[in-house]
PDB file of C-alpha atoms in Angstrom:
ATOM      1  CA  MET A  23      -0.154 -10.984  -9.417  1.00  0.00           C
ATOM      2  CA  PRO A  24      -0.232 -14.012  -7.342  1.00  0.00           C
ATOM      3  CA  TYR A  25       0.731 -13.994  -3.666  1.00  0.00           C
ATOM      4  CA  MET A  26       4.418 -14.515  -3.126  1.00  0.00           C
ATOM      5  CA  ASN A  27       6.209 -15.442   0.073  1.00  0.00           C
ATOM      6  CA  GLU A  28       9.516 -13.866   1.204  1.00  0.00           C
ATOM      7  CA  ILE A  29      11.641 -16.280  -0.638  1.00  0.00           C
ATOM      8  CA  GLU A  30       9.703 -15.811  -3.891  1.00  0.00           C
ATOM      9  CA  ILE A  31       9.961 -12.008  -3.484  1.00  0.00           C
ATOM     10  CA  ILE A  32      13.778 -12.358  -3.128  1.00  0.00           C
ATOM     11  CA  GLN A  33      14.043 -14.475  -6.216  1.00  0.00           C
ATOM     12  CA  LYS A  34      11.920 -12.125  -8.240  1.00  0.00           C
ATOM     13  CA  ILE A  35      14.066  -9.121  -6.995  1.00  0.00           C
ATOM     14  CA  GLU A  36      17.213 -11.103  -7.795  1.00  0.00           C
ATOM     15  CA  ASP A  37      15.918 -11.824 -11.322  1.00  0.00           C
ATOM     16  CA  SER A  38      15.016  -8.182 -12.008  1.00  0.00           C
ATOM     17  CA  HIS A  39      17.488  -6.001 -10.047  1.00  0.00           C
ATOM     18  CA  LEU A  40      14.822  -3.391 -10.350  1.00  0.00           C
ATOM     19  CA  ALA A  41      12.920  -0.905  -8.122  1.00  0.00           C
ATOM     20  CA  ILE A  42      10.645  -2.105  -5.449  1.00  0.00           C
ATOM     21  CA  ALA A  43       7.358  -0.402  -5.301  1.00  0.00           C
ATOM     22  CA  GLY A  44       5.338  -0.449  -2.107  1.00  0.00           C
ATOM     23  CA  SER A  45       1.738   0.275  -1.355  1.00  0.00           C
ATOM     24  CA  ILE A  46       1.107  -0.142   2.304  1.00  0.00           C
ATOM     25  CA  LYS A  47      -1.980  -0.427   4.517  1.00  0.00           C
ATOM     26  CA  ALA A  48      -0.629   0.225   7.942  1.00  0.00           C
ATOM     27  CA  ARG A  49       0.411   3.837   8.314  1.00  0.00           C
ATOM     28  CA  GLY A  50       1.314   3.273  12.009  1.00  0.00           C
ATOM     29  CA  GLY A  51       3.659   0.350  10.912  1.00  0.00           C
ATOM     30  CA  ILE A  52       5.133   2.102   7.923  1.00  0.00           C
ATOM     31  CA  TYR A  53       8.540   2.418   9.393  1.00  0.00           C
ATOM     32  CA  GLU A  54       8.767  -1.228  10.306  1.00  0.00           C
ATOM     33  CA  VAL A  55       7.585  -2.156   6.775  1.00  0.00           C
ATOM     34  CA  LEU A  56      10.118   0.050   5.083  1.00  0.00           C
ATOM     35  CA  LYS A  57      12.869  -1.093   7.418  1.00  0.00           C
ATOM     36  CA  HIS A  58      12.065  -4.768   6.838  1.00  0.00           C
ATOM     37  CA  THR A  59      12.032  -4.272   3.127  1.00  0.00           C
ATOM     38  CA  GLU A  60      15.300  -2.380   3.166  1.00  0.00           C
ATOM     39  CA  ASP A  61      16.978  -4.958   5.451  1.00  0.00           C
ATOM     40  CA  LEU A  62      15.815  -7.888   3.346  1.00  0.00           C
ATOM     41  CA  ALA A  63      17.005  -6.216   0.221  1.00  0.00           C
ATOM     42  CA  MET A  64      20.348  -5.159   1.690  1.00  0.00           C
ATOM     43  CA  GLU A  65      20.915  -8.634   3.121  1.00  0.00           C
ATOM     44  CA  HIS A  66      20.685 -10.092  -0.402  1.00  0.00           C
ATOM     45  CA  GLY A  67      22.441  -7.134  -2.128  1.00  0.00           C
ATOM     46  CA  LEU A  68      19.381  -6.170  -4.062  1.00  0.00           C
ATOM     47  CA  LEU A  69      18.389  -2.749  -2.966  1.00  0.00           C
ATOM     48  CA  LYS A  70      18.253  -0.261  -5.785  1.00  0.00           C
ATOM     49  CA  GLU A  71      15.336   1.969  -4.792  1.00  0.00           C
ATOM     50  CA  ILE A  72      12.040   1.972  -2.999  1.00  0.00           C
ATOM     51  CA  HIS A  73       9.029   3.904  -3.988  1.00  0.00           C
ATOM     52  CA  CYS A  74       6.350   4.095  -1.214  1.00  0.00           C
ATOM     53  CA  PHE A  75       2.795   4.861  -1.805  1.00  0.00           C
ATOM     54  CA  PHE A  76      -0.002   5.013   0.778  1.00  0.00           C
ATOM     55  CA  ALA A  77      -3.529   3.865   0.032  1.00  0.00           C
ATOM     56  CA  GLU A  78      -6.321   5.351   2.050  1.00  0.00           C
ATOM     57  CA  PRO A  79     -10.159   5.306   1.990  1.00  0.00           C
ATOM     58  CA  THR A  80     -11.800   8.357   0.248  1.00  0.00           C
ATOM     59  CA  GLN A  81     -13.530   9.419   3.394  1.00  0.00           C
ATOM     60  CA  ALA A  82     -10.499   9.037   5.672  1.00  0.00           C
ATOM     61  CA  PRO A  83      -7.290  10.056   3.741  1.00  0.00           C
ATOM     62  CA  CYS A  84      -5.713  11.676   6.816  1.00  0.00           C
ATOM     63  CA  MET A  85      -2.049  11.123   5.727  1.00  0.00           C
ATOM     64  CA  LEU A  86      -2.767  12.537   2.261  1.00  0.00           C
ATOM     65  CA  LEU A  87      -4.379  15.651   3.805  1.00  0.00           C
ATOM     66  CA  GLY A  88      -1.622  16.077   6.418  1.00  0.00           C
ATOM     67  CA  MET A  89       1.109  15.579   3.897  1.00  0.00           C
ATOM     68  CA  ALA A  90      -0.414  17.622   1.124  1.00  0.00           C
ATOM     69  CA  THR A  91      -1.128  20.642   3.410  1.00  0.00           C
ATOM     70  CA  GLY A  92       2.062  20.275   5.476  1.00  0.00           C
ATOM     71  CA  LEU A  93      -0.107  20.593   8.557  1.00  0.00           C
ATOM     72  CA  ASN A  94       0.309  16.923   9.627  1.00  0.00           C
ATOM     73  CA  SER A  95      -1.602  16.491  12.881  1.00  0.00           C
ATOM     74  CA  GLY A  96      -2.794  20.046  12.680  1.00  0.00           C
ATOM     75  CA  ILE A  97      -5.617  19.144  10.366  1.00  0.00           C
ATOM     76  CA  SER A  98      -8.319  16.366  10.237  1.00  0.00           C
ATOM     77  CA  VAL A  99     -10.479  14.975   7.460  1.00  0.00           C
ATOM     78  CA  GLN A 100     -13.504  16.424   9.149  1.00  0.00           C
ATOM     79  CA  ASP A 101     -11.991  19.879   8.814  1.00  0.00           C
ATOM     80  CA  ILE A 102     -12.514  19.604   5.100  1.00  0.00           C
ATOM     81  CA  GLY A 103     -15.937  18.122   5.223  1.00  0.00           C
ATOM     82  CA  LEU A 104     -15.143  14.374   4.915  1.00  0.00           C
ATOM     83  CA  THR A 105     -16.819  12.002   7.403  1.00  0.00           C
ATOM     84  CA  GLY A 106     -13.902   9.782   8.357  1.00  0.00           C
ATOM     85  CA  LEU A 107     -16.366   6.892   8.159  1.00  0.00           C
ATOM     86  CA  THR A 108     -15.170   3.774   6.262  1.00  0.00           C
ATOM     87  CA  HIS A 109     -15.537   0.056   6.250  1.00  0.00           C
ATOM     88  CA  ALA A 110     -11.799  -0.039   6.377  1.00  0.00           C
ATOM     89  CA  ASP A 111     -11.745   0.172  10.114  1.00  0.00           C
ATOM     90  CA  GLY A 112      -7.946  -0.226  10.271  1.00  0.00           C
ATOM     91  CA  LEU A 113      -7.668   2.963   8.210  1.00  0.00           C
ATOM     92  CA  ALA A 114     -10.502   4.994   9.814  1.00  0.00           C
ATOM     93  CA  VAL A 115      -8.217   7.684  11.123  1.00  0.00           C
ATOM     94  CA  GLY A 116      -9.333  11.306  10.876  1.00  0.00           C
ATOM     95  CA  ARG A 117      -6.168  13.125  12.097  1.00  0.00           C
ATOM     96  CA  PRO A 118      -2.674  12.025  10.869  1.00  0.00           C
ATOM     97  CA  SER A 119       0.343  11.509  13.096  1.00  0.00           C
ATOM     98  CA  GLY A 120       2.501  14.564  13.228  1.00  0.00           C
ATOM     99  CA  PHE A 121       5.521  12.325  13.994  1.00  0.00           C
ATOM    100  CA  LEU A 122       4.853  10.033  11.006  1.00  0.00           C
ATOM    101  CA  GLY A 123       4.194  13.042   8.663  1.00  0.00           C
ATOM    102  CA  GLY A 124       7.793  14.387   9.623  1.00  0.00           C
ATOM    103  CA  VAL A 125       9.373  10.952   9.009  1.00  0.00           C
ATOM    104  CA  MET A 126       7.559  10.282   5.717  1.00  0.00           C
ATOM    105  CA  LYS A 127       8.171  13.676   4.324  1.00  0.00           C
ATOM    106  CA  THR A 128      11.212  12.546   2.294  1.00  0.00           C
ATOM    107  CA  MET A 129      10.090   8.877   1.936  1.00  0.00           C
ATOM    108  CA  LEU A 130       6.569   9.098   0.477  1.00  0.00           C
ATOM    109  CA  SER A 131       6.265   8.902  -3.323  1.00  0.00           C
ATOM    110  CA  GLY A 132       2.551   9.378  -3.463  1.00  0.00           C
ATOM    111  CA  GLU A 133      -0.951   8.612  -2.185  1.00  0.00           C
ATOM    112  CA  PHE A 134      -3.927   6.782  -3.561  1.00  0.00           C
ATOM    113  CA  THR A 135      -7.496   6.868  -2.367  1.00  0.00           C
ATOM    114  CA  ILE A 136     -10.093   4.001  -2.608  1.00  0.00           C
ATOM    115  CA  ARG A 137     -13.804   3.756  -2.214  1.00  0.00           C
ATOM    116  CA  ASP A 138     -15.166   1.251   0.256  1.00  0.00           C
ATOM    117  CA  ALA A 139     -17.045  -0.761  -2.402  1.00  0.00           C
ATOM    118  CA  LYS A 140     -13.727  -1.391  -4.184  1.00  0.00           C
ATOM    119  CA  LEU A 141     -12.269  -2.911  -1.026  1.00  0.00           C
ATOM    120  CA  TYR A 142     -14.864  -5.642  -1.107  1.00  0.00           C
ATOM    121  CA  ASP A 143     -14.194  -6.374  -4.823  1.00  0.00           C
ATOM    122  CA  TYR A 144     -10.461  -6.776  -3.968  1.00  0.00           C
ATOM    123  CA  MET A 145     -11.410  -8.942  -1.025  1.00  0.00           C
ATOM    124  CA  ARG A 146     -13.525 -11.342  -3.193  1.00  0.00           C
ATOM    125  CA  ASP A 147     -10.897 -11.427  -5.945  1.00  0.00           C
ATOM    126  CA  LEU A 148      -8.101 -12.282  -3.521  1.00  0.00           C
ATOM    127  CA  LEU A 149     -10.196 -15.021  -1.828  1.00  0.00           C
ATOM    128  CA  GLU A 150     -11.290 -16.523  -5.205  1.00  0.00           C
ATOM    129  CA  THR A 151      -7.919 -16.472  -6.830  1.00  0.00           C
ATOM    130  CA  GLU A 152      -5.448 -17.178  -3.932  1.00  0.00           C
ATOM    131  CA  ASP A 153      -7.810 -18.459  -1.249  1.00  0.00           C
ATOM    132  CA  ILE A 154      -6.517 -15.645   1.148  1.00  0.00           C
ATOM    133  CA  PHE A 155      -8.861 -13.778   3.385  1.00  0.00           C
ATOM    134  CA  LEU A 156      -7.993 -10.169   4.320  1.00  0.00           C
ATOM    135  CA  GLU A 157      -9.961  -7.556   6.162  1.00  0.00           C
ATOM    136  CA  PRO A 158     -11.251  -4.577   4.010  1.00  0.00           C
ATOM    137  CA  SER A 159      -8.552  -2.187   5.234  1.00  0.00           C
ATOM    138  CA  ALA A 160      -5.816  -4.623   4.234  1.00  0.00           C
ATOM    139  CA  CYS A 161      -7.225  -4.716   0.731  1.00  0.00           C
ATOM    140  CA  ALA A 162      -6.640  -1.015   0.087  1.00  0.00           C
ATOM    141  CA  VAL A 163      -3.078  -1.869  -0.812  1.00  0.00           C
ATOM    142  CA  PHE A 164      -4.333  -3.421  -4.092  1.00  0.00           C
ATOM    143  CA  GLN A 165      -5.310   0.006  -5.386  1.00  0.00           C
ATOM    144  CA  GLY A 166      -1.563   0.777  -5.799  1.00  0.00           C
ATOM    145  CA  PRO A 167      -0.777  -1.540  -8.615  1.00  0.00           C
ATOM    146  CA  VAL A 168      -3.977  -0.632 -10.407  1.00  0.00           C
ATOM    147  CA  ARG A 169      -3.302   3.064 -10.123  1.00  0.00           C
ATOM    148  CA  LEU A 170       0.332   2.664 -11.205  1.00  0.00           C
ATOM    149  CA  ASN A 171      -1.036   1.291 -14.407  1.00  0.00           C
ATOM    150  CA  GLN A 172      -3.970   3.724 -14.978  1.00  0.00           C
ATOM    151  CA  SER A 173      -3.221   7.099 -13.473  1.00  0.00           C
ATOM    152  CA  PRO A 174      -1.734   9.883 -15.673  1.00  0.00           C
ATOM    153  CA  GLU A 175      -0.199  11.468 -12.548  1.00  0.00           C
ATOM    154  CA  VAL A 176       1.554   8.152 -11.749  1.00  0.00           C
ATOM    155  CA  ARG A 177       2.705   7.761 -15.280  1.00  0.00           C
ATOM    156  CA  GLY A 178       4.272  11.199 -15.029  1.00  0.00           C
ATOM    157  CA  TYR A 179       5.988  10.205 -11.764  1.00  0.00           C
ATOM    158  CA  LEU A 180       7.306   6.956 -13.317  1.00  0.00           C
ATOM    159  CA  LYS A 181       8.656   8.919 -16.292  1.00  0.00           C
ATOM    160  CA  LYS A 182      10.182  11.649 -14.119  1.00  0.00           C
ATOM    161  CA  ASN A 183      11.921   8.988 -11.989  1.00  0.00           C
ATOM    162  CA  GLY A 184      13.166   6.779 -14.920  1.00  0.00           C
ATOM    163  CA  LEU A 185      10.939   3.868 -13.957  1.00  0.00           C
ATOM    164  CA  THR A 186       8.648   3.563 -17.019  1.00  0.00           C
ATOM    165  CA  ASP A 187      10.612   0.831 -18.620  1.00  0.00           C
ATOM    166  CA  LYS A 188      11.083  -1.033 -15.361  1.00  0.00           C
ATOM    167  CA  MET A 189       7.501  -1.487 -14.212  1.00  0.00           C
ATOM    168  CA  GLU A 190       6.958  -4.868 -15.828  1.00  0.00           C
ATOM    169  CA  GLN A 191       9.489  -6.380 -13.500  1.00  0.00           C
ATOM    170  CA  ALA A 192       8.787  -4.149 -10.403  1.00  0.00           C
ATOM    171  CA  VAL A 193       7.914  -5.897  -7.133  1.00  0.00           C
ATOM    172  CA  HIS A 194       4.799  -4.633  -5.401  1.00  0.00           C
ATOM    173  CA  MET A 195       4.977  -5.295  -1.665  1.00  0.00           C
ATOM    174  CA  ALA A 196       1.613  -5.195   0.116  1.00  0.00           C
ATOM    175  CA  TRP A 197       1.593  -4.794   3.896  1.00  0.00           C
ATOM    176  CA  ALA A 198      -1.565  -6.938   4.159  1.00  0.00           C
ATOM    177  CA  THR A 199      -2.166  -7.560   7.874  1.00  0.00           C
ATOM    178  CA  GLY A 200      -5.600  -8.509   9.206  1.00  0.00           C
ATOM    179  CA  GLY A 201      -8.214 -11.148   8.605  1.00  0.00           C
ATOM    180  CA  SER A 202      -7.065 -13.990  10.717  1.00  0.00           C
ATOM    181  CA  LEU A 203      -9.059 -12.866  13.710  1.00  0.00           C
ATOM    182  CA  VAL A 204     -12.329 -12.081  11.752  1.00  0.00           C
ATOM    183  CA  PRO A 205     -14.890 -14.687  12.861  1.00  0.00           C
ATOM    184  CA  GLU A 206     -16.004 -17.159  10.128  1.00  0.00           C
ATOM    185  CA  ASP A 207     -19.694 -15.989  10.249  1.00  0.00           C
ATOM    186  CA  VAL A 208     -18.610 -12.348   9.523  1.00  0.00           C
ATOM    187  CA  ARG A 209     -16.269 -13.547   6.746  1.00  0.00           C
ATOM    188  CA  GLU A 210     -19.255 -15.279   5.125  1.00  0.00           C
ATOM    189  CA  GLU A 211     -21.203 -11.976   5.043  1.00  0.00           C
TER     190      GLU A 211
END
């Protein structure tokens, strides 16, 4: 899907009147992302439903671990033998936020994990197709649309929530911060 600015997103939502699906990089900024999405949709009378998915590195899926166990900040990825090491430095968090776990308990639809090597595939693809450079951690969001189309678990979620026939017109909003401060010589690597 090509990059769309806010106006193009509004037009697409107006055309479809369908669910908004979100896969978001910045766990710490998740409330701001959801609030902005909700405000934007409400402002234009478009809000039907939002389905929020997190994408995290396979070695540092702290929110997945905290939410799945219900322990939130009471558990870290190192506690279960993961390293917490990842090239997605913006997501290199070993222990989830207890506050965020409580806030997201009723808002989070699911979680995806992504291997570091795939982050670089997405970085290259985005740069080649849209001429947009993002840091590796920001590229984790692209795992969402891929998994929405491939995963049997997600297909079950879509069916259970009556979304299967709506996915062709769903809007995937990626909170893709980062990249503008990366030095040019590091980008070239």
